[in-house]
Tab-separated table of C-alpha atoms and ligand atoms in Angstrom:
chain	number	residue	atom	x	y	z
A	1	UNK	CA	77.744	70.650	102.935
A	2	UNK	CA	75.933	73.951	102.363
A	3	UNK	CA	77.729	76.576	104.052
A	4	UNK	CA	76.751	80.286	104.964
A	5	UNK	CA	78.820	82.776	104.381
A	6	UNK	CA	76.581	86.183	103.858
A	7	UNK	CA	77.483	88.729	106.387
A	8	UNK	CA	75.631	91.741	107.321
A	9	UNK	CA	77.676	95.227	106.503
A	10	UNK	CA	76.273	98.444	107.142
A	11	UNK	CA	72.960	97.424	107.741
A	12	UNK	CA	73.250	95.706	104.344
A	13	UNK	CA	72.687	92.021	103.403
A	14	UNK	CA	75.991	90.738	100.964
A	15	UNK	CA	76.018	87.421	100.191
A	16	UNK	CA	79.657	87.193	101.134
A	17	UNK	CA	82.140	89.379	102.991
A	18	UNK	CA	84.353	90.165	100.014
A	19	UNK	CA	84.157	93.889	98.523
A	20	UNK	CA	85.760	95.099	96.025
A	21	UNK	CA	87.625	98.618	97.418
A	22	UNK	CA	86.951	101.754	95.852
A	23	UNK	CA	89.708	102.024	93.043
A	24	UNK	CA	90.003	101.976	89.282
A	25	UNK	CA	88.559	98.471	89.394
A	26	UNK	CA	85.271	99.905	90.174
A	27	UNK	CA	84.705	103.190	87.873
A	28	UNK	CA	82.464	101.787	85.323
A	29	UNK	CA	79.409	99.460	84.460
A	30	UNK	CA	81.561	96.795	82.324
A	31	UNK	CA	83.909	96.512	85.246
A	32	UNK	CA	81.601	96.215	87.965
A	33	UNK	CA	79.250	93.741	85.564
A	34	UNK	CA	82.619	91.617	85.428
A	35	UNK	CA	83.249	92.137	89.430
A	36	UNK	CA	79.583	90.810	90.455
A	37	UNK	CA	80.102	88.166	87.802
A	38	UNK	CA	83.542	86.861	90.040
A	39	UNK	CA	80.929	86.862	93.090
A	40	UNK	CA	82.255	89.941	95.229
A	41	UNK	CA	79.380	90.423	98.012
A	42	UNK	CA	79.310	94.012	97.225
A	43	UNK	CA	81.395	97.218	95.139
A	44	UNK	CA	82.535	100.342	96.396
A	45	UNK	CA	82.688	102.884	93.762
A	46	UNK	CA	85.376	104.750	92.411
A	47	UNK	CA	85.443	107.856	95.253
A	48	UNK	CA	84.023	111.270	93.726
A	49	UNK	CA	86.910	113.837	95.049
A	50	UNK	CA	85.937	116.772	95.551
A	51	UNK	CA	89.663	117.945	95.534
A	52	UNK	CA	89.869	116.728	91.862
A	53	UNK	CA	86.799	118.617	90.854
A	54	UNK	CA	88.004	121.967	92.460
A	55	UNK	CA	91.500	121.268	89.972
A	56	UNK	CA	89.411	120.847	87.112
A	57	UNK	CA	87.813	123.545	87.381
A	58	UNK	CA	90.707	125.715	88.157
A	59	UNK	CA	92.568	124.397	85.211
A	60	UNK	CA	90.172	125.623	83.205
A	61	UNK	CA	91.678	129.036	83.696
A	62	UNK	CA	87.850	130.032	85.129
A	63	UNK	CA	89.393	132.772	87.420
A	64	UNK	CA	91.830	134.830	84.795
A	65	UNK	CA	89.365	133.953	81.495
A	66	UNK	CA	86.391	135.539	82.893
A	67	UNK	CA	88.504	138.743	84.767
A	68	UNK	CA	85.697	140.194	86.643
A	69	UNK	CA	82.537	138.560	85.130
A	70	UNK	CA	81.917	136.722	88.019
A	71	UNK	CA	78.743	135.380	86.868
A	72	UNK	CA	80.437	133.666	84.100
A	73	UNK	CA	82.950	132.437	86.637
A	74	UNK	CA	80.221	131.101	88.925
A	75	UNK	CA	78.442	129.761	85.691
A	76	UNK	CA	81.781	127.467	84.490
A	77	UNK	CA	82.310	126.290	88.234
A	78	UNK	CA	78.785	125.121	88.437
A	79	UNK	CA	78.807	123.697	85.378
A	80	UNK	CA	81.944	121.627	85.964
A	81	UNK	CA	80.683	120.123	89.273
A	82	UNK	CA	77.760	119.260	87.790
A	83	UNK	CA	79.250	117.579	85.252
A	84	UNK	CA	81.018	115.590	87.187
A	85	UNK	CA	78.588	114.553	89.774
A	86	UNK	CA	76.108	113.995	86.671
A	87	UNK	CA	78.573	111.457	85.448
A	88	UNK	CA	79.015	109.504	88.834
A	89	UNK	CA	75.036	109.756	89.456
A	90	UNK	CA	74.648	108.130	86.175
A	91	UNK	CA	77.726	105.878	87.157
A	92	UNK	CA	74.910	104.510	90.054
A	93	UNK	CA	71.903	103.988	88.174
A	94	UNK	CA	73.553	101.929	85.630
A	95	UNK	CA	75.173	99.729	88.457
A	96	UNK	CA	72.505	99.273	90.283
A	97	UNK	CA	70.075	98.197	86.922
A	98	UNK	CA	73.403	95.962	86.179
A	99	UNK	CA	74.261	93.851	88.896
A	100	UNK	CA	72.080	92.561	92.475
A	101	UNK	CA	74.656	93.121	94.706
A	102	UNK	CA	74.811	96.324	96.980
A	103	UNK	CA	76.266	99.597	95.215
A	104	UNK	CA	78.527	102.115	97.636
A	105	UNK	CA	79.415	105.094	96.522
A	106	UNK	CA	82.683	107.135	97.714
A	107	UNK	CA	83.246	110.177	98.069
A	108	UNK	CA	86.598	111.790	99.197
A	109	UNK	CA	86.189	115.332	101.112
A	110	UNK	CA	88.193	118.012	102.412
A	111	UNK	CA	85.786	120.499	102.872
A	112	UNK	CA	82.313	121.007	104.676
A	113	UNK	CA	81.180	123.212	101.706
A	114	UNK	CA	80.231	120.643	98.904
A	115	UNK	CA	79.856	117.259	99.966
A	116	UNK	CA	76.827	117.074	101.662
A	117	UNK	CA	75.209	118.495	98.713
A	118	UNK	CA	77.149	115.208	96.809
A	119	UNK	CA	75.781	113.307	99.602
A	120	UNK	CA	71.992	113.958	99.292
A	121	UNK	CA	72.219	113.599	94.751
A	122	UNK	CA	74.088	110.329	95.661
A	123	UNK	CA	71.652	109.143	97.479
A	124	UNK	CA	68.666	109.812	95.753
A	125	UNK	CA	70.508	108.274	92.229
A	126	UNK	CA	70.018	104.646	94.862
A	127	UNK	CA	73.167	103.882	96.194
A	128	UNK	CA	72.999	101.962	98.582
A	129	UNK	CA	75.441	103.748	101.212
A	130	UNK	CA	77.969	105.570	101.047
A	131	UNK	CA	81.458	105.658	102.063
A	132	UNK	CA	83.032	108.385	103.166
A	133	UNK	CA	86.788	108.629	102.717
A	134	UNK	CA	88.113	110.857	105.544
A	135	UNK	CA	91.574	111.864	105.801
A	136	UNK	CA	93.382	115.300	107.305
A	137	UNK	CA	97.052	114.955	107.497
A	138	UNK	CA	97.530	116.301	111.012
A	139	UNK	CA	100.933	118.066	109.925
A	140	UNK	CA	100.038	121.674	111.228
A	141	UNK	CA	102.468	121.786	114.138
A	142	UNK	CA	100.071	125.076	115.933
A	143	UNK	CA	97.057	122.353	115.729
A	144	UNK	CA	96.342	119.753	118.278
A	145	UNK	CA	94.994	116.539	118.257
A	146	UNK	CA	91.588	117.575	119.358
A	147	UNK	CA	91.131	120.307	117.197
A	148	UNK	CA	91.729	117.790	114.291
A	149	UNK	CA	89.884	114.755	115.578
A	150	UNK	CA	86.660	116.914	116.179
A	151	UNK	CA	86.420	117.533	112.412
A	152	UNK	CA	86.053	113.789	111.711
A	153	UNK	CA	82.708	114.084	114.816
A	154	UNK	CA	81.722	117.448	112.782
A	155	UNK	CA	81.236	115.289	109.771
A	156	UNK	CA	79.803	112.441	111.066
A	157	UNK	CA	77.552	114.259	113.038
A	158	UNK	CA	76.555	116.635	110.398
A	159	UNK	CA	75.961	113.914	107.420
A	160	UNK	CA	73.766	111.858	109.836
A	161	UNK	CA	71.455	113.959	109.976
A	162	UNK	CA	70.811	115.381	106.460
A	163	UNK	CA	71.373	111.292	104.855
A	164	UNK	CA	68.906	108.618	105.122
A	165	UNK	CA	71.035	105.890	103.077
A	166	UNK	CA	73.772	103.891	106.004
A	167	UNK	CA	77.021	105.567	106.012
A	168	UNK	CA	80.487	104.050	106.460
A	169	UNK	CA	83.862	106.197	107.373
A	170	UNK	CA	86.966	104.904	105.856
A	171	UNK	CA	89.824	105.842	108.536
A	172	UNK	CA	93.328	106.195	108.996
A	173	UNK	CA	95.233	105.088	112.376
A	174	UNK	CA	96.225	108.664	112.645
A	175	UNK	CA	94.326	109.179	115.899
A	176	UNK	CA	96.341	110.272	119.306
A	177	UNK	CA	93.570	108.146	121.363
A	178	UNK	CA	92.707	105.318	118.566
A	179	UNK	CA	90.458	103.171	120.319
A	180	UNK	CA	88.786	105.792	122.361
A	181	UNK	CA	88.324	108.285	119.213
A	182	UNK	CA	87.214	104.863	117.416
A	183	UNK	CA	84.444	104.145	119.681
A	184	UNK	CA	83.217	107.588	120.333
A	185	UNK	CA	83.029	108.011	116.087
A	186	UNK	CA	81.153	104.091	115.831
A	187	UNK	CA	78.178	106.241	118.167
A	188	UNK	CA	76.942	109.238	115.939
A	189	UNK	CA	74.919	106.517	114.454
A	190	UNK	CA	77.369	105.788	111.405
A	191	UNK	CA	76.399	102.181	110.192
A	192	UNK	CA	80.375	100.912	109.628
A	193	UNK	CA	84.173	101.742	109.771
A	194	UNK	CA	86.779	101.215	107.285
A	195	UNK	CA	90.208	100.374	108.829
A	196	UNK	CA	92.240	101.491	107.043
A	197	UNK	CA	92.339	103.759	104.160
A	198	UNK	CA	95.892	103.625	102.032
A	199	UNK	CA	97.765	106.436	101.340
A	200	UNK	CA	99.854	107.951	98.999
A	201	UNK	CA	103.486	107.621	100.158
A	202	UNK	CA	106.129	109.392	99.343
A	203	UNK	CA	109.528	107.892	97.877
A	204	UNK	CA	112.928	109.215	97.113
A	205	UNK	CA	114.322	108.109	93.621
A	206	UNK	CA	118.369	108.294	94.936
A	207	UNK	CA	119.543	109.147	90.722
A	208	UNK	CA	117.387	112.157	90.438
A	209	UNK	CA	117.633	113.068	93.716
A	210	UNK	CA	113.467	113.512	93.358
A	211	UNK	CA	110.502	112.826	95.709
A	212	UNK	CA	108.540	110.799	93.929
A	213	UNK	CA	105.501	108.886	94.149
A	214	UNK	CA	105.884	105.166	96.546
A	215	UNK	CA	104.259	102.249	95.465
A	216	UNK	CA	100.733	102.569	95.137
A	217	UNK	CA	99.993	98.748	95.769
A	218	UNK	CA	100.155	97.216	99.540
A	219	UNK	CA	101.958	94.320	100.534
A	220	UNK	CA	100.797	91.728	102.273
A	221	UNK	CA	102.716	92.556	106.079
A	222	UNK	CA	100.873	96.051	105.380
A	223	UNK	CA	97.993	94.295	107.071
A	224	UNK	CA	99.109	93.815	110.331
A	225	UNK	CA	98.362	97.616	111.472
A	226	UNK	CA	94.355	96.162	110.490
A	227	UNK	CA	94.551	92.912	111.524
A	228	UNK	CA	95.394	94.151	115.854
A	229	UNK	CA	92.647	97.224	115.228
A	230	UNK	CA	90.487	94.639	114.320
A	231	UNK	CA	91.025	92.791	117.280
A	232	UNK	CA	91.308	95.311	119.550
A	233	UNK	CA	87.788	97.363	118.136
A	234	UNK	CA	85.514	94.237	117.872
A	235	UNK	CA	83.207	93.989	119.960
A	236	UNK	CA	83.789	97.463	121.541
A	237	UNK	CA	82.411	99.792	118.349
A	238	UNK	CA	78.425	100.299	117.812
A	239	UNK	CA	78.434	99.442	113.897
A	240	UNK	CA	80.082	97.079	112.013
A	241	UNK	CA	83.499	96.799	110.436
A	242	UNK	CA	85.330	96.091	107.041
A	243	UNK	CA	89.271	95.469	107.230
A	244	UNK	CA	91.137	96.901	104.749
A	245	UNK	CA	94.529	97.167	103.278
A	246	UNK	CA	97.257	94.254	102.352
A	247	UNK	CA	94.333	91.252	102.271
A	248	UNK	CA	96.063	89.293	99.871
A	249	UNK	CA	94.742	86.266	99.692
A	250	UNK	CA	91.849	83.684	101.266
A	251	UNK	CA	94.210	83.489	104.451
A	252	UNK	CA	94.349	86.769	105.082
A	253	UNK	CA	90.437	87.346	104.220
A	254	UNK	CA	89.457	84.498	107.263
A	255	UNK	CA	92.157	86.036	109.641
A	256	UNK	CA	91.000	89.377	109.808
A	257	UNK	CA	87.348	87.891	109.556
A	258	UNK	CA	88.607	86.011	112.875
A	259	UNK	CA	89.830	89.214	114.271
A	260	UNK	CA	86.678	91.203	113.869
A	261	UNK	CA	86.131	92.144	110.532
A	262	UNK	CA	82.444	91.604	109.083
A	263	UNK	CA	83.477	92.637	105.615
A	264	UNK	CA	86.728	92.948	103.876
A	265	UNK	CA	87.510	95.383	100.938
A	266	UNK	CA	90.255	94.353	98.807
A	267	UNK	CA	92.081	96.146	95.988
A	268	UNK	CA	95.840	95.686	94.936
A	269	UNK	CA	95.296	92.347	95.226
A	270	UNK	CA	93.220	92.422	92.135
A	271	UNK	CA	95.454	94.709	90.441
A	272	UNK	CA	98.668	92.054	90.805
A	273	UNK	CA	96.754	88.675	90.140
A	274	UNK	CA	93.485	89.844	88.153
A	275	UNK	CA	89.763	89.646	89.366
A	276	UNK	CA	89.283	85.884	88.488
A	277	UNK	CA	91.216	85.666	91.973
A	278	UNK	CA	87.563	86.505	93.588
A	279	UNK	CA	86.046	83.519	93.063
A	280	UNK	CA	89.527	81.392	94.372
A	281	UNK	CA	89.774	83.108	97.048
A	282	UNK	CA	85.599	82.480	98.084
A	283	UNK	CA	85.929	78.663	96.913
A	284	UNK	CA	89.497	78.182	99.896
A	285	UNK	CA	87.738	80.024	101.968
A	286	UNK	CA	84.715	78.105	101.965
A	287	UNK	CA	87.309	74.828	101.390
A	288	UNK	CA	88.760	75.869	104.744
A	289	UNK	CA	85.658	76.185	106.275
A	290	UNK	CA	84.579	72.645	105.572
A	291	UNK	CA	87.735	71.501	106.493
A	292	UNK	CA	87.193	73.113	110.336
A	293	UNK	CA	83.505	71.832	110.597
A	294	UNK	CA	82.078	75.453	110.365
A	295	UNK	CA	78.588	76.522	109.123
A	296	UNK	CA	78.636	79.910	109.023
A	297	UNK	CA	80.734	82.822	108.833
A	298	UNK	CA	78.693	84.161	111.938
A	299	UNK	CA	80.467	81.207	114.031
A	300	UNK	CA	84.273	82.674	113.044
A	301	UNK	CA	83.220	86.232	112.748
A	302	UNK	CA	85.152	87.901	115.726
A	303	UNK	CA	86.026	84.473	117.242
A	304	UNK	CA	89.384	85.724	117.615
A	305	UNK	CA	89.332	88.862	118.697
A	306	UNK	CA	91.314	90.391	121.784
A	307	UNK	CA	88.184	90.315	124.382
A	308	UNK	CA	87.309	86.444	123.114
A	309	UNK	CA	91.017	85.190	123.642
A	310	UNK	CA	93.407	84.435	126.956
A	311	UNK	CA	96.083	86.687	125.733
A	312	UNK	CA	95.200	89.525	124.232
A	313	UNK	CA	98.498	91.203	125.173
A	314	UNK	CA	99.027	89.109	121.831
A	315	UNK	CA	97.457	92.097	119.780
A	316	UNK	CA	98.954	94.937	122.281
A	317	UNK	CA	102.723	93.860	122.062
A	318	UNK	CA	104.502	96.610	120.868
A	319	UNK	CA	108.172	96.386	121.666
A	320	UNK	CA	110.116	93.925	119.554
A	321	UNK	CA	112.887	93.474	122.228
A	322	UNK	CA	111.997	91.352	124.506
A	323	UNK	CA	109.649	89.429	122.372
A	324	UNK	CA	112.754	88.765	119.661
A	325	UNK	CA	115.782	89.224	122.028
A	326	UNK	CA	116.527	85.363	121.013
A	327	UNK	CA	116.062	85.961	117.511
A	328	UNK	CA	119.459	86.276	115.516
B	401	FMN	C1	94.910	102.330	91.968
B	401	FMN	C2	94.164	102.589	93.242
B	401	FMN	C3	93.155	103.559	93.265
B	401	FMN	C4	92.464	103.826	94.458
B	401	FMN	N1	91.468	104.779	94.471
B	401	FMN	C5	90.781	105.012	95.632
B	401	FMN	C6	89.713	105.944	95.675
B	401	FMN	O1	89.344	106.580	94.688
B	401	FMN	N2	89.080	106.127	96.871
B	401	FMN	C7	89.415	105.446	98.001
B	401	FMN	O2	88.788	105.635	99.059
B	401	FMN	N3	90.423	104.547	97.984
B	401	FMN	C8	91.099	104.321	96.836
B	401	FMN	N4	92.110	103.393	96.822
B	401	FMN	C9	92.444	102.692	98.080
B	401	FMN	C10	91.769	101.323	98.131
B	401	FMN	O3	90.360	101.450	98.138
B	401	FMN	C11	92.190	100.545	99.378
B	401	FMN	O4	91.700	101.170	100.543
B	401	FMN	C12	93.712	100.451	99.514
B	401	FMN	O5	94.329	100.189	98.272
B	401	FMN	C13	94.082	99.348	100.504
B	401	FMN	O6	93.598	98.104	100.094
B	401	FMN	P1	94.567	97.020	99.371
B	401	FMN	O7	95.672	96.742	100.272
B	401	FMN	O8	93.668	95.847	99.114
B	401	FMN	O9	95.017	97.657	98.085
B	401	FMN	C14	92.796	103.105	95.636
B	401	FMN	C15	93.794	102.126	95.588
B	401	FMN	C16	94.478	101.858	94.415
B	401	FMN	C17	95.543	100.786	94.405
């Protein structure tokens, strides 16, 4: 049996729902040649970080070398975001002459000054969207929720209307209102949402006494946080949506597809078992398929989302006690 299972992410046609997340998997032509070869439906690039850029360029000493010649200054700072950006625009064109499956680039902001500049090269190297990885650790005690969530609606509104190419936001949960801030972002007329973004975490090594860096790879119960969003945001969002974070495996790609997710991205999984896992995990999932009589991914997509099921208070439960008082 011939069975169907392109989606349609971001306005964009992938001939399955599998995308490889932006990460050191996805930083250069031989890698992403060897990706599309393992049949991902499409590749987020390596994000572009502006934060990174800004370090370079202050490591380079530009402020005390140059004392007051601040045209040399301004001449070294250009000329190291160039750089840069000329590198990842190149990055594009050679993916896109490589491979026939849909390019997204990434770019990782923290400031309204640069990236829509990024934005606009990006998109006229041919990528085709772009993924923008939004995150502002609301830690400032004198700032309150609004004032932080209206930065994520100042920079969706403002990159709508200066790029053509279909944008996607990659979230956190770190929203006071989550589904109502969800919604309200999934109408300036961005084409998809990313839930969720990892983070860095912080650890404490107990023999040094140090902070140090957590593990950088998710677990699979990390993807419970994405599977109830999912759920809960299907159905209710204007643009489509891509789960993201602890998909581990072909289970875990048709659960969250079941939830609401058109599109999943997928990362440390490829890390811990290789790439070659792509095409397993495609081949069970179609194997399941077959083995539930379904055509098409369009007939699961959502099928199990809260506002399609009898109890949704399934994906609302919050409070262990009750639910696990028996449970010794
Ligand atoms: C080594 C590594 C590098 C990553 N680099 C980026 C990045 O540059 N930009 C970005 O948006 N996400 C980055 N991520 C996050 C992934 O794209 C993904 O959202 C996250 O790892 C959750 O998916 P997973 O559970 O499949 O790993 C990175 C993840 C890993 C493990």
């Amino acid at each position: 049996m011939n069975i169907d299972i392109s989606t349609t992410y971001m306005g964009l046609e992938l001939r399955n729902p599998l995308i490889a997340a932006s990460s050191g998997l996805t930083d250069s032509v031989d890698k992403i040649i060897k990706l599309a070869e393992q049949g991902v439906g499409a590749i987020v690039l390596k994000s572009i970080f502006e934060e990174q850029i800004l370090r370079e360029i202050d490591a380079q000493g530009v402020n005390n070398m140059y004392g007051t010649y601040q045209d040399a200054e301004n001449y070294v700072s250009f000329y190291t975001r160039e750089h840069n950006l000329n590198n990842y625009i190149q990055l594009i064109q050679d993916a896109k002459k490589a491979v026939n499956i849909p390019i997204i680039a990434s770019i990782n902001c923290i400031s309204n000054s640069e990236w829509i500049d990024y934005a606009k090269r990006i998109a006229e190297a041919g990528a085709d969207g772009i993924e923008l990885n939004l995150f502002i650790m609301p830690a400032n005690a004198e700032k309150t929720s609004a004032e932080y969530e209206q930065v994520y609606f100042d920079i969706a509104n403002s990159i709508k209307q200066h790029i053509k190419i279909p944008i996607a936001l990659k979230l956190s949960s770190y929203f006071s209102g989550m589904a109502n801030s969800m919604v309200k972002l999934s109408q300036t007329g961005i084409a998809s949402m990313v839930l969720f973004n990892r983070f860095y975490s912080p650890d404490i090594d107990l023999n040094t006494e140090k902070v140090v860096s957590g593990n950088i790879y998710s677990s699979a119960s990390d993807n419970g946080n994405t599977l109830r969003w999912m759920s809960l945001l299907h159905g209710k969002v204007s643009c489509s949506l891509a789960a993201s974070t602890g998909i581990h495996s072909w289970e875990s790609v048709i659960k969250n597809i079941l939830a609401g997710a058109n599109a999943v991205q997928i990362a440390s999984v490829l890390y811990e078992k290789d790439i070659t896992y792509i095409s397993t995990m495609l081949k069970e999932m179609e194997n399941w398929m077959v083995s539930k009589n379904y055509n098409s991914l369009k007939e699961i997509t959502g099928k199990l989302s809260s506002a399609k099921i009898n109890n949704p208070m399934m994906y609302e439960r919050a409070q262990f006690m009750k639910y696990f008082s028996n449970h010794y």
